[in-house]
Short mmCIF file of C-alpha atoms in Angstrom, two decimals:
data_model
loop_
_atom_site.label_atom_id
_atom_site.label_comp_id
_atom_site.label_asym_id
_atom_site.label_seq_id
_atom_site.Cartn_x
_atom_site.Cartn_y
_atom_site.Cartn_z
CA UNK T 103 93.75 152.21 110.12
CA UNK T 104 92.86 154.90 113.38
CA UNK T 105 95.52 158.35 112.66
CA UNK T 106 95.24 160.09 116.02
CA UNK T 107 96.34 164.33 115.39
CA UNK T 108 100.17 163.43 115.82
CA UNK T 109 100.44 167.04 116.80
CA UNK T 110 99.09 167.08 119.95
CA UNK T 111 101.18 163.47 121.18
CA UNK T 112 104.46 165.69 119.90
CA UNK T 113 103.48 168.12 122.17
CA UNK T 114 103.02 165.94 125.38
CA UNK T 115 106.51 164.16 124.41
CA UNK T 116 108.13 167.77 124.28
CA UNK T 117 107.23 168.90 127.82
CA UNK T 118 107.94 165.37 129.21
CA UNK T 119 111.39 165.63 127.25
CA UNK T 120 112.04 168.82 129.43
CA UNK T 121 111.00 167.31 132.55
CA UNK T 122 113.32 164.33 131.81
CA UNK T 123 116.22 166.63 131.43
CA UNK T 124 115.46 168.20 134.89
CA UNK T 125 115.38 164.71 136.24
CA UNK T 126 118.96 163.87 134.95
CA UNK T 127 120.41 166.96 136.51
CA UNK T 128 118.83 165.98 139.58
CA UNK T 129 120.44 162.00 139.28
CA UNK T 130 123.95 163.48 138.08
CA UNK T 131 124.40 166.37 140.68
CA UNK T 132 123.76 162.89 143.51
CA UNK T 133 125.79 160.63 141.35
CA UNK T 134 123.37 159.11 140.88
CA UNK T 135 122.56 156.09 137.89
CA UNK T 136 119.18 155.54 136.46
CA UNK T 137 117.91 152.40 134.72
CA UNK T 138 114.45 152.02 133.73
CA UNK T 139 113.18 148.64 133.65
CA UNK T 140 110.46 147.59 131.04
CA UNK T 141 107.95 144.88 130.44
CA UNK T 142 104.98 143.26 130.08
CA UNK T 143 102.72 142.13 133.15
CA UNK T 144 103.96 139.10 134.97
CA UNK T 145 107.35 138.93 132.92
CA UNK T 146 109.49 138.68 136.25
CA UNK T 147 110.82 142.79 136.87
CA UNK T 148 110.52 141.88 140.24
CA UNK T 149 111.68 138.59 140.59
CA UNK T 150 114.56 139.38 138.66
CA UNK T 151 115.67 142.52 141.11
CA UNK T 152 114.94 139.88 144.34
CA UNK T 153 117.49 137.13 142.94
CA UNK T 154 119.92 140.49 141.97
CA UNK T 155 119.70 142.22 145.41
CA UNK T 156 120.55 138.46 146.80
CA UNK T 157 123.79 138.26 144.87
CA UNK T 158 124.78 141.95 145.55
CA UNK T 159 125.95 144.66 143.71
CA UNK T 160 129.72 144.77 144.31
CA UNK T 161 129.33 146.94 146.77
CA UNK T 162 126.87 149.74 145.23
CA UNK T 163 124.68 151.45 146.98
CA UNK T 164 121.03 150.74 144.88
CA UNK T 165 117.74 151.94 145.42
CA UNK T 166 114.15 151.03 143.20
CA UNK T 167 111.37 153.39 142.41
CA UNK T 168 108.72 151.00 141.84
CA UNK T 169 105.82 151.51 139.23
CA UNK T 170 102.21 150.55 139.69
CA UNK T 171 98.99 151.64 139.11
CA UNK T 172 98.05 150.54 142.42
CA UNK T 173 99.18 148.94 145.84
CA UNK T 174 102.63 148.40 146.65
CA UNK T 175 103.14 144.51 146.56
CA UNK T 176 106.48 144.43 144.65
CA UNK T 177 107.67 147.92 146.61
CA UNK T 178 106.64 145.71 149.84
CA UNK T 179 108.60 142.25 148.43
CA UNK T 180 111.63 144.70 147.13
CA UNK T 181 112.00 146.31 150.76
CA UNK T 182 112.65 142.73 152.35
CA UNK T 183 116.38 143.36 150.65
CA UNK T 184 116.91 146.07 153.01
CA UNK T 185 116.96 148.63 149.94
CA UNK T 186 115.64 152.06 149.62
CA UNK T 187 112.27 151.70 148.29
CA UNK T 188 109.66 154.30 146.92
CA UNK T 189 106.12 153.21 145.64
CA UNK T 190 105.19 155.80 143.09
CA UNK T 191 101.34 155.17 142.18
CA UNK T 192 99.69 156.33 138.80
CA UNK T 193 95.93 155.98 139.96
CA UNK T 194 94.42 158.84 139.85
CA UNK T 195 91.18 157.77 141.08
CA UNK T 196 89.84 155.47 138.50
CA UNK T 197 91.77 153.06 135.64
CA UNK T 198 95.55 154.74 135.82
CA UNK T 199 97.73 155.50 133.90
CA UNK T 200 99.50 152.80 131.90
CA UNK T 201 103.17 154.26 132.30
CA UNK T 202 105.76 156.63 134.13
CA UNK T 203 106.46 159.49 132.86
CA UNK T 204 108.78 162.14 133.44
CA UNK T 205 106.69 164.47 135.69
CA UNK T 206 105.50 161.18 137.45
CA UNK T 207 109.11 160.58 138.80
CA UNK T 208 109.69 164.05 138.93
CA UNK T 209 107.10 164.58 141.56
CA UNK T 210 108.06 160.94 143.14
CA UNK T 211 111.96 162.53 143.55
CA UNK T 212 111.76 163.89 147.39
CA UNK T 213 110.89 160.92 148.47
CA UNK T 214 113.98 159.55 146.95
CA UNK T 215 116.89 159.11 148.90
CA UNK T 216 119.16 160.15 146.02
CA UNK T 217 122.40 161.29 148.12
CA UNK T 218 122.38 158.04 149.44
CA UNK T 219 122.12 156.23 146.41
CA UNK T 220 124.34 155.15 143.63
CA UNK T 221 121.90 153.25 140.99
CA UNK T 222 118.44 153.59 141.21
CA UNK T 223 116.59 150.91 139.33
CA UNK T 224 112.55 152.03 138.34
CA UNK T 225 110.60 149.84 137.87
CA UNK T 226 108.03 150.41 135.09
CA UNK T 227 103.84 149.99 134.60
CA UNK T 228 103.75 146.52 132.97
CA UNK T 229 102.88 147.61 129.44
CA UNK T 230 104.99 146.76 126.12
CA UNK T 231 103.63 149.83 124.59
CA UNK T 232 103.56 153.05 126.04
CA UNK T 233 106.31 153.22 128.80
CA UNK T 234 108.81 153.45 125.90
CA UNK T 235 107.04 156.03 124.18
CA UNK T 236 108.44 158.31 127.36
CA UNK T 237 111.57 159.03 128.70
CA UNK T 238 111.96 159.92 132.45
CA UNK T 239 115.67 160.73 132.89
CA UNK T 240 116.91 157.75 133.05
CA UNK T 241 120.83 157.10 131.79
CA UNK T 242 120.04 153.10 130.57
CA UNK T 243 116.72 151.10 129.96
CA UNK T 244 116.40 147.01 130.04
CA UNK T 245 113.58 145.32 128.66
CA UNK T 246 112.48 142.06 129.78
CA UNK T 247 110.37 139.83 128.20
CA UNK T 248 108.98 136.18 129.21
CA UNK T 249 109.76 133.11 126.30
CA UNK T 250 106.13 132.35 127.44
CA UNK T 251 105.09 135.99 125.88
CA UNK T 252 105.80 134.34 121.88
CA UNK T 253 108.57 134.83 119.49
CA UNK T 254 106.42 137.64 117.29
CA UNK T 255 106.65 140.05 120.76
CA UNK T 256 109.31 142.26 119.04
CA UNK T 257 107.75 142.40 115.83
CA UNK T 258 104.35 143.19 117.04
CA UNK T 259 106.15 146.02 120.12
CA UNK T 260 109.24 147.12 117.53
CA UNK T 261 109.75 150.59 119.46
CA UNK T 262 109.64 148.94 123.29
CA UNK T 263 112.77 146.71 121.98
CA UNK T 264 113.91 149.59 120.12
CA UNK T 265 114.18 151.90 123.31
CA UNK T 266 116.50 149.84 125.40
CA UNK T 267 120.08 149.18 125.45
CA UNK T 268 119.47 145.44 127.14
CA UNK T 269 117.46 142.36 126.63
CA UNK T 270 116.37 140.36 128.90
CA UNK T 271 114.93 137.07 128.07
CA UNK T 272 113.50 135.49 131.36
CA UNK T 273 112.11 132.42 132.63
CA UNK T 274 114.11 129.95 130.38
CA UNK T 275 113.88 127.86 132.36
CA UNK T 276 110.62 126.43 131.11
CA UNK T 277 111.99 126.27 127.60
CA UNK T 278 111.33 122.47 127.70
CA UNK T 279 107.46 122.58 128.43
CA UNK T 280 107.22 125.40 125.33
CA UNK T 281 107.07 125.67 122.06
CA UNK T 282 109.18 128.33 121.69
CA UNK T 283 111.59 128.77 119.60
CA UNK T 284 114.78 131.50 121.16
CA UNK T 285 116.82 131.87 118.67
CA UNK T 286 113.68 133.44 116.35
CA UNK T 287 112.74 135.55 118.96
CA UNK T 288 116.54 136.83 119.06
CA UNK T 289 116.44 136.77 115.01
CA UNK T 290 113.27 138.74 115.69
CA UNK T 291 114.85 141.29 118.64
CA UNK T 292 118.02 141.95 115.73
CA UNK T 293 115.67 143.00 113.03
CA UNK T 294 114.18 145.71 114.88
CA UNK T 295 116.99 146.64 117.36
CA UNK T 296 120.13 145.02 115.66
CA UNK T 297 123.52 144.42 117.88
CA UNK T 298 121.15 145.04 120.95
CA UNK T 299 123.18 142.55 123.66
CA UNK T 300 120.44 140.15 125.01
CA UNK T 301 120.73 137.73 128.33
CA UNK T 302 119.05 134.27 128.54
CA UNK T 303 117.81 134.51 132.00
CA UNK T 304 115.96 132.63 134.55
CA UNK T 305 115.36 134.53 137.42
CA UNK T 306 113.35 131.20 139.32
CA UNK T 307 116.63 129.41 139.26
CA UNK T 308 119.44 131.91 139.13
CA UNK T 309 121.17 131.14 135.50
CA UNK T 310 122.20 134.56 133.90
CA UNK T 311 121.09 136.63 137.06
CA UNK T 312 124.94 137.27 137.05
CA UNK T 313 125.69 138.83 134.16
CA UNK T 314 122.55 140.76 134.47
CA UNK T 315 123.92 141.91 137.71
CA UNK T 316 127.09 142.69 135.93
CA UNK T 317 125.40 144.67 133.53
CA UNK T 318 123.47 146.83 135.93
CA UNK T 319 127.05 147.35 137.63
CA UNK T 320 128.65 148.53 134.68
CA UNK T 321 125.69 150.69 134.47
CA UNK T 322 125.92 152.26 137.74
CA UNK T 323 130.01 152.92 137.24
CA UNK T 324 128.96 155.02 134.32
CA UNK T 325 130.49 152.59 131.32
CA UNK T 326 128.73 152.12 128.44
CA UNK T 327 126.01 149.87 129.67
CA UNK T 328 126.79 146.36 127.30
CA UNK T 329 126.20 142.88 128.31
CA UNK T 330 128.35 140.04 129.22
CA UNK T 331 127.96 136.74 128.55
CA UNK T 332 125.69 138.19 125.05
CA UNK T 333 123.63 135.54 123.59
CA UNK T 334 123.18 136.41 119.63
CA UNK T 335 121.25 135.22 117.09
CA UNK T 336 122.63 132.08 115.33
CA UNK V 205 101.72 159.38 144.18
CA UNK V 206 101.50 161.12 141.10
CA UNK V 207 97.59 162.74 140.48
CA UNK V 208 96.51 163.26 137.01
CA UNK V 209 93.53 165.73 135.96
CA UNK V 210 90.41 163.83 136.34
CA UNK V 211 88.60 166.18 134.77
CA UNK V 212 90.45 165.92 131.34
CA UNK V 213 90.09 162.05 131.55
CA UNK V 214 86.51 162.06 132.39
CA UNK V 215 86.01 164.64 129.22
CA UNK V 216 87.77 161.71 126.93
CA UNK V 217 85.11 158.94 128.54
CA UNK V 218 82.14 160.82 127.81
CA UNK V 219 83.25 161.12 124.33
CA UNK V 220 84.29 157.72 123.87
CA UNK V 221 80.70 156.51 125.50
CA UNK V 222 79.08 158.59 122.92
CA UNK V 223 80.78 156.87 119.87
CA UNK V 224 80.50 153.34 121.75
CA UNK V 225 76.76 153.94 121.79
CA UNK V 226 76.78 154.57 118.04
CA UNK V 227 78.82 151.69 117.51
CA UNK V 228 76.55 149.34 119.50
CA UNK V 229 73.35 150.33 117.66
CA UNK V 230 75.15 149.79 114.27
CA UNK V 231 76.04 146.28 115.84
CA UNK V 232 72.30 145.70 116.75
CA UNK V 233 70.39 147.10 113.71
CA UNK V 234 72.81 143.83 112.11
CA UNK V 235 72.08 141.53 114.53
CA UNK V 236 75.81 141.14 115.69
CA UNK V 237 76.82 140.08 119.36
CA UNK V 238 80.15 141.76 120.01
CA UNK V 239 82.78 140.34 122.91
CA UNK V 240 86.16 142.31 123.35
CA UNK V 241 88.70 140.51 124.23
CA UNK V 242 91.40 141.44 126.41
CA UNK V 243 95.20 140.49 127.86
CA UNK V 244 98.35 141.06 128.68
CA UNK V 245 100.83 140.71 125.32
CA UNK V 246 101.05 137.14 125.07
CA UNK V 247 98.61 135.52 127.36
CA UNK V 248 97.49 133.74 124.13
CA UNK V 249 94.22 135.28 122.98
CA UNK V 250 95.06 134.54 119.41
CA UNK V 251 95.81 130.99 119.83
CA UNK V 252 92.48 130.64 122.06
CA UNK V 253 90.46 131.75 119.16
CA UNK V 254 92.66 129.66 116.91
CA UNK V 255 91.71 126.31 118.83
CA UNK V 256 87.97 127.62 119.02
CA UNK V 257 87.28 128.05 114.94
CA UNK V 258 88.64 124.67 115.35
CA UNK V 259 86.00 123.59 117.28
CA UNK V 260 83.56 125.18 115.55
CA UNK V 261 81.23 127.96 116.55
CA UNK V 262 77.59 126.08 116.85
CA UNK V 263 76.81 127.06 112.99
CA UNK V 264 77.32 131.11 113.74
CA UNK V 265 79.24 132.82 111.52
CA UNK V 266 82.05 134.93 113.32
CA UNK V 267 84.45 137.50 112.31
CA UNK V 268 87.44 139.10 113.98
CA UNK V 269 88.68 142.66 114.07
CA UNK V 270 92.31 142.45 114.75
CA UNK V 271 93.58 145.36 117.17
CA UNK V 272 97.41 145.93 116.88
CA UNK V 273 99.82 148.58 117.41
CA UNK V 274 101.23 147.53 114.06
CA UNK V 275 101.38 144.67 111.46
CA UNK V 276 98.74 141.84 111.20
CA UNK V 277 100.75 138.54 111.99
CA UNK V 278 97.56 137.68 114.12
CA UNK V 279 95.23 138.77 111.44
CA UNK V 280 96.91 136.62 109.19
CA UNK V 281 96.97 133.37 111.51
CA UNK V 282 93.22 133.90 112.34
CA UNK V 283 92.29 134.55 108.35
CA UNK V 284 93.63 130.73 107.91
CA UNK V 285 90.43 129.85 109.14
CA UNK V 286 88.17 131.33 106.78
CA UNK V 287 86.56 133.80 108.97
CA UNK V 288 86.39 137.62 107.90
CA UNK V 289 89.55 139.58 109.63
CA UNK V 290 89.69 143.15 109.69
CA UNK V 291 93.08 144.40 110.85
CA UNK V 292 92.75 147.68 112.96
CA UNK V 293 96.40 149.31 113.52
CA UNK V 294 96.81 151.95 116.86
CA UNK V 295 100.13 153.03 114.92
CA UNK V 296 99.99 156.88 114.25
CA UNK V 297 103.75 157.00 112.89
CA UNK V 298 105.21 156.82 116.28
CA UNK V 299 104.81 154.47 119.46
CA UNK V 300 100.91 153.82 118.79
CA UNK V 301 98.11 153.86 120.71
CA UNK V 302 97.92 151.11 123.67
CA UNK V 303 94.44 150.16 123.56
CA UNK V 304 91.34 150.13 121.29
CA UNK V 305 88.37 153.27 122.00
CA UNK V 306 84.83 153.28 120.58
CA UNK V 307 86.69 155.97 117.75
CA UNK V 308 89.40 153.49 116.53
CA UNK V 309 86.41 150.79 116.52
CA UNK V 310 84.20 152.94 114.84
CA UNK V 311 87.07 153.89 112.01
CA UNK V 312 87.36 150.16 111.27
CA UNK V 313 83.59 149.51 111.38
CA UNK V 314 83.41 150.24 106.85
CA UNK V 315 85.33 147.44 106.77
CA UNK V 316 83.99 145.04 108.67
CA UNK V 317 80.95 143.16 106.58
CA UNK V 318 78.38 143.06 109.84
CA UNK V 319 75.81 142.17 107.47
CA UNK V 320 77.86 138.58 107.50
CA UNK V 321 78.17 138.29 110.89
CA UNK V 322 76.09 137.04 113.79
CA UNK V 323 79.24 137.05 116.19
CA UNK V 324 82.36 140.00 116.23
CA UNK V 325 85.41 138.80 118.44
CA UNK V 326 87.18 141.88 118.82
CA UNK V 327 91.06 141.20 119.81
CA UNK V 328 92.03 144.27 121.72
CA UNK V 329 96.05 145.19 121.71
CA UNK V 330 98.00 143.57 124.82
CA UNK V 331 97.73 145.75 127.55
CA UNK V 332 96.32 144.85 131.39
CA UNK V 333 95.69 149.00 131.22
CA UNK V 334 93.98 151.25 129.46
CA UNK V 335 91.65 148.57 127.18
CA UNK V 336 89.26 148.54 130.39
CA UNK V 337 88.82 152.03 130.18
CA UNK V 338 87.40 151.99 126.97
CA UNK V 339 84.34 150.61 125.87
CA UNK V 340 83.61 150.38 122.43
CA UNK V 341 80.02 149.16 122.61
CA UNK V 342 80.73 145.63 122.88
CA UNK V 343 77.83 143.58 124.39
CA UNK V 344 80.31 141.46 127.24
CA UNK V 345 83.82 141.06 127.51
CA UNK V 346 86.22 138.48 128.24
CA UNK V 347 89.75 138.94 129.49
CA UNK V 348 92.26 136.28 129.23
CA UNK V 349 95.32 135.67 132.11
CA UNK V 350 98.04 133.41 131.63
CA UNK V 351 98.74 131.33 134.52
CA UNK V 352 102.66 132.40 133.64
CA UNK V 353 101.82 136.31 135.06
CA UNK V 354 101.68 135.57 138.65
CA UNK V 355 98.46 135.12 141.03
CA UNK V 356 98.65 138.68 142.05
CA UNK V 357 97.83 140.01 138.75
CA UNK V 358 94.35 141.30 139.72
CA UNK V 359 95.44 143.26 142.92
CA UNK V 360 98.14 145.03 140.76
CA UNK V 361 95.20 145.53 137.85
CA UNK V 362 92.08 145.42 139.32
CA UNK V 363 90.21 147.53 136.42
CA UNK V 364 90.92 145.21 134.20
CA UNK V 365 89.29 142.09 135.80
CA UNK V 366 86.62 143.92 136.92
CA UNK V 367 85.63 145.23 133.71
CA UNK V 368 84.67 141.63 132.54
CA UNK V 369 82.23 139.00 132.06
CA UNK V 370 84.06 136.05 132.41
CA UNK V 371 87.76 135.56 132.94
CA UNK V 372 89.54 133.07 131.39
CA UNK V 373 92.77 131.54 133.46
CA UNK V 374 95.29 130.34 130.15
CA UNK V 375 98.15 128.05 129.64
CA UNK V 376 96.99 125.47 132.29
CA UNK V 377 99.63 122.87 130.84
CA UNK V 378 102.21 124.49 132.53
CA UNK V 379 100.91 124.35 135.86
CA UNK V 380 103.25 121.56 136.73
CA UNK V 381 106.21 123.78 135.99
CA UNK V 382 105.24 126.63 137.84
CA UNK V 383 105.55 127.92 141.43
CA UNK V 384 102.00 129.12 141.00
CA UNK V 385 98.65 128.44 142.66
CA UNK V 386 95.72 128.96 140.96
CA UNK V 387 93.39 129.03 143.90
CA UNK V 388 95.44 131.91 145.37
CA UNK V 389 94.88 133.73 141.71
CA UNK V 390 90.89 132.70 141.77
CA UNK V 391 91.08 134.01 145.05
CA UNK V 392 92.67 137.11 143.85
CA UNK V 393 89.77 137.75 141.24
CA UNK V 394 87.08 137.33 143.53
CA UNK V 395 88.52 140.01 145.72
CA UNK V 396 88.46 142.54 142.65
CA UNK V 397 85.27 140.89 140.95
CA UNK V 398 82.92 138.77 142.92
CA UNK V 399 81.18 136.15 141.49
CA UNK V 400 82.79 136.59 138.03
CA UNK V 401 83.31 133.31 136.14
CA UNK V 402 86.90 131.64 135.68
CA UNK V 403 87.50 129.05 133.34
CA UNK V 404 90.85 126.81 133.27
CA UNK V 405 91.72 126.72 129.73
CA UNK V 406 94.71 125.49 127.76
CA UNK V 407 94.92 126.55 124.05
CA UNK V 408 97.62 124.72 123.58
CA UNK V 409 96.25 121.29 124.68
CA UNK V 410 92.53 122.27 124.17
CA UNK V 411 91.84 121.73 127.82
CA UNK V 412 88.84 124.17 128.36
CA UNK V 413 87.89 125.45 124.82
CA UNK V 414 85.54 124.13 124.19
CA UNK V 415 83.90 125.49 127.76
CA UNK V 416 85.35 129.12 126.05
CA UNK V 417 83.18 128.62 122.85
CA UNK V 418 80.35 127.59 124.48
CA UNK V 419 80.74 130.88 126.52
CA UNK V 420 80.98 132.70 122.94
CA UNK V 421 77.68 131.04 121.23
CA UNK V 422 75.94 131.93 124.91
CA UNK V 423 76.76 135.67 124.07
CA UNK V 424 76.00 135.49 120.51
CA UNK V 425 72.61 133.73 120.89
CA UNK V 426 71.98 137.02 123.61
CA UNK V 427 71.71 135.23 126.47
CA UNK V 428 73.45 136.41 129.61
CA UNK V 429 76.94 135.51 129.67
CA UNK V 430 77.98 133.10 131.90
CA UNK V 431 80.93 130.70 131.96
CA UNK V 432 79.91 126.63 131.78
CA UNK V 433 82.26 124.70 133.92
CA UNK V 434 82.62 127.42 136.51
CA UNK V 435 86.08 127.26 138.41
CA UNK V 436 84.84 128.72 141.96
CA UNK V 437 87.53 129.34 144.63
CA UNK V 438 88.05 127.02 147.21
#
């Protein structure tokens, strides 16, 4: 078993904790809500915001920072909704970073529309691992994993569906053509994060788009972000 | 776009080449052919190497070090098969580390019996990231995509399938339920990595394994790696 000196990862989470803090001052002084979106690779983040900017957002006003460690492919599919999109980049030359954190948005913020916005949705670096690790200001996080990821995901990534107050289980609709069984990944998502609400989405067809949509709403109008239509364990 | 120090980074690589070299003499002065292996969470490297001890391994013996941020439920499955496992956890007490470096490799290496061995699959933690920036003085490495992730994966990650020997396009099966062209994927990789092999594989059905494990005994028995049953774009 590898220790890295826990010290010096305390430290980096300190000064990112500070920078978060300036970042909420900056979203509540707009008006603004933040929700950080988390997953692995390919899961559907971006899918999932195209089928939510088609239904609308009951009349918000929403804008996405979009994660990547290069190009601007989703930022570019994202804009098509007529939304207010920024690309924030993590390359730094080679490899990039795996993540957002606080300073990242920080220094992505002027090119942020913020007085025009009411929710901004930020799209994370597809990682399960270390984009929960840091906060960047944010007021709610989703997480949204793929049934064709495996039932163990939360077991093996406990503190990425630890650090979010929403679920999202996407692309159900292939449930037929898997072996995968939902209601142990649920079982799974309660042991480490129990009462967390989850959503059985498919964001290629449409079912549960709606009461994700609902939930980012709810989000935005500053209630307790909770999900309808909850799907728990059995 | 956010800018990290690149000197700080480049400080961390030289290190990490240092202790890769060490590892990969230690691997050599036993004989032992190392491949990393490398993913997103989920694209189904376990069950890949599952279906290949199946197969068989041409009479090599073959171990596994097990890379996770915690627990060993992979460990566990691959120890089923009588092969030596050697669980290696990132997990300092917090979040965990997001990758495997030459260090965390070199930790583990007391426990691994290379004097066994004539092949070491090493099954690095889920992450499209930060495992390509790491070597850990394997002799070739293999990453895995799931046909399930999207065919722009390696635009958005182009580290990753660069830093390869042979790509290996998972979860074929599914094809059929998916709005997802594979030639626009293969396409996609030869942009980031001409002339890198691709191999259409299903662990679930077997389609392709046993083109995987001849793949592995080609690296074992030191000859250059090189896929059999090359998938060229069209």
């Amino acid at each position: 078993v590898h220790r890295t000196k826990v010290k010096v990862v305390e430290g980096v989470l300190d000064a990112n904790d500070t920078l978060a803090a300036a970042n909420r001052s900056d979203f509540e002084r707009h008006g603004v809500r933040v929700v950080n979106l988390m997953s692995a690779p390919g899961a559907g983040k971006t899918t999932l915001l195209e089928r939510t900017f088609e239904l609308g957002l009951d009349g918000l006003r929403a804008g996405v920072l979009e994660g990547d460690v290069q190009g601007s492919m989703d930022a570019d599919r994202l804009a098509a909704y007529h939304v207010p999109v920024t690309q924030l980049n993590t390359d730094p030359g080679f490899g990039g970073e795996c993540h957002l954190d606080a300073n990242m948005v920080r220094s992505a913020l002027p090119s942020v529309p913020l007085e025009e916005l009411d929710l901004l949705m930020v799209e994370n670096v597809g990682n399960l691992v270390c984009p929960a690790e840091f906060r960047i200001g944010e007021h709610a996080r989703a997480m949204i994993c793929s049934v064709t990821e495996g039932e163990d995901k939360p077991l093996k990534y406990p503190l990425m569906f630890r650090a979010c107050e929403l679920v999202v289980v996407n692309k159900v609709d292939l449930l037929p053509h898997l072996d995968f069984d939902v209601d142990r990944l649920l079982a799974n998502v309660e042991v480490v994060h129990p009462g967390v609400p989850c959503l059985r989405v498919s964001a290629r067809t449409g079912e549960g788009v709606e009461a994700f949509r609902d939930w980012l709403v709810e989000a935005a109008r500053g209630g307790r972000p909770a999900a309808a239509g909850v799907t728990a364990p059995a």
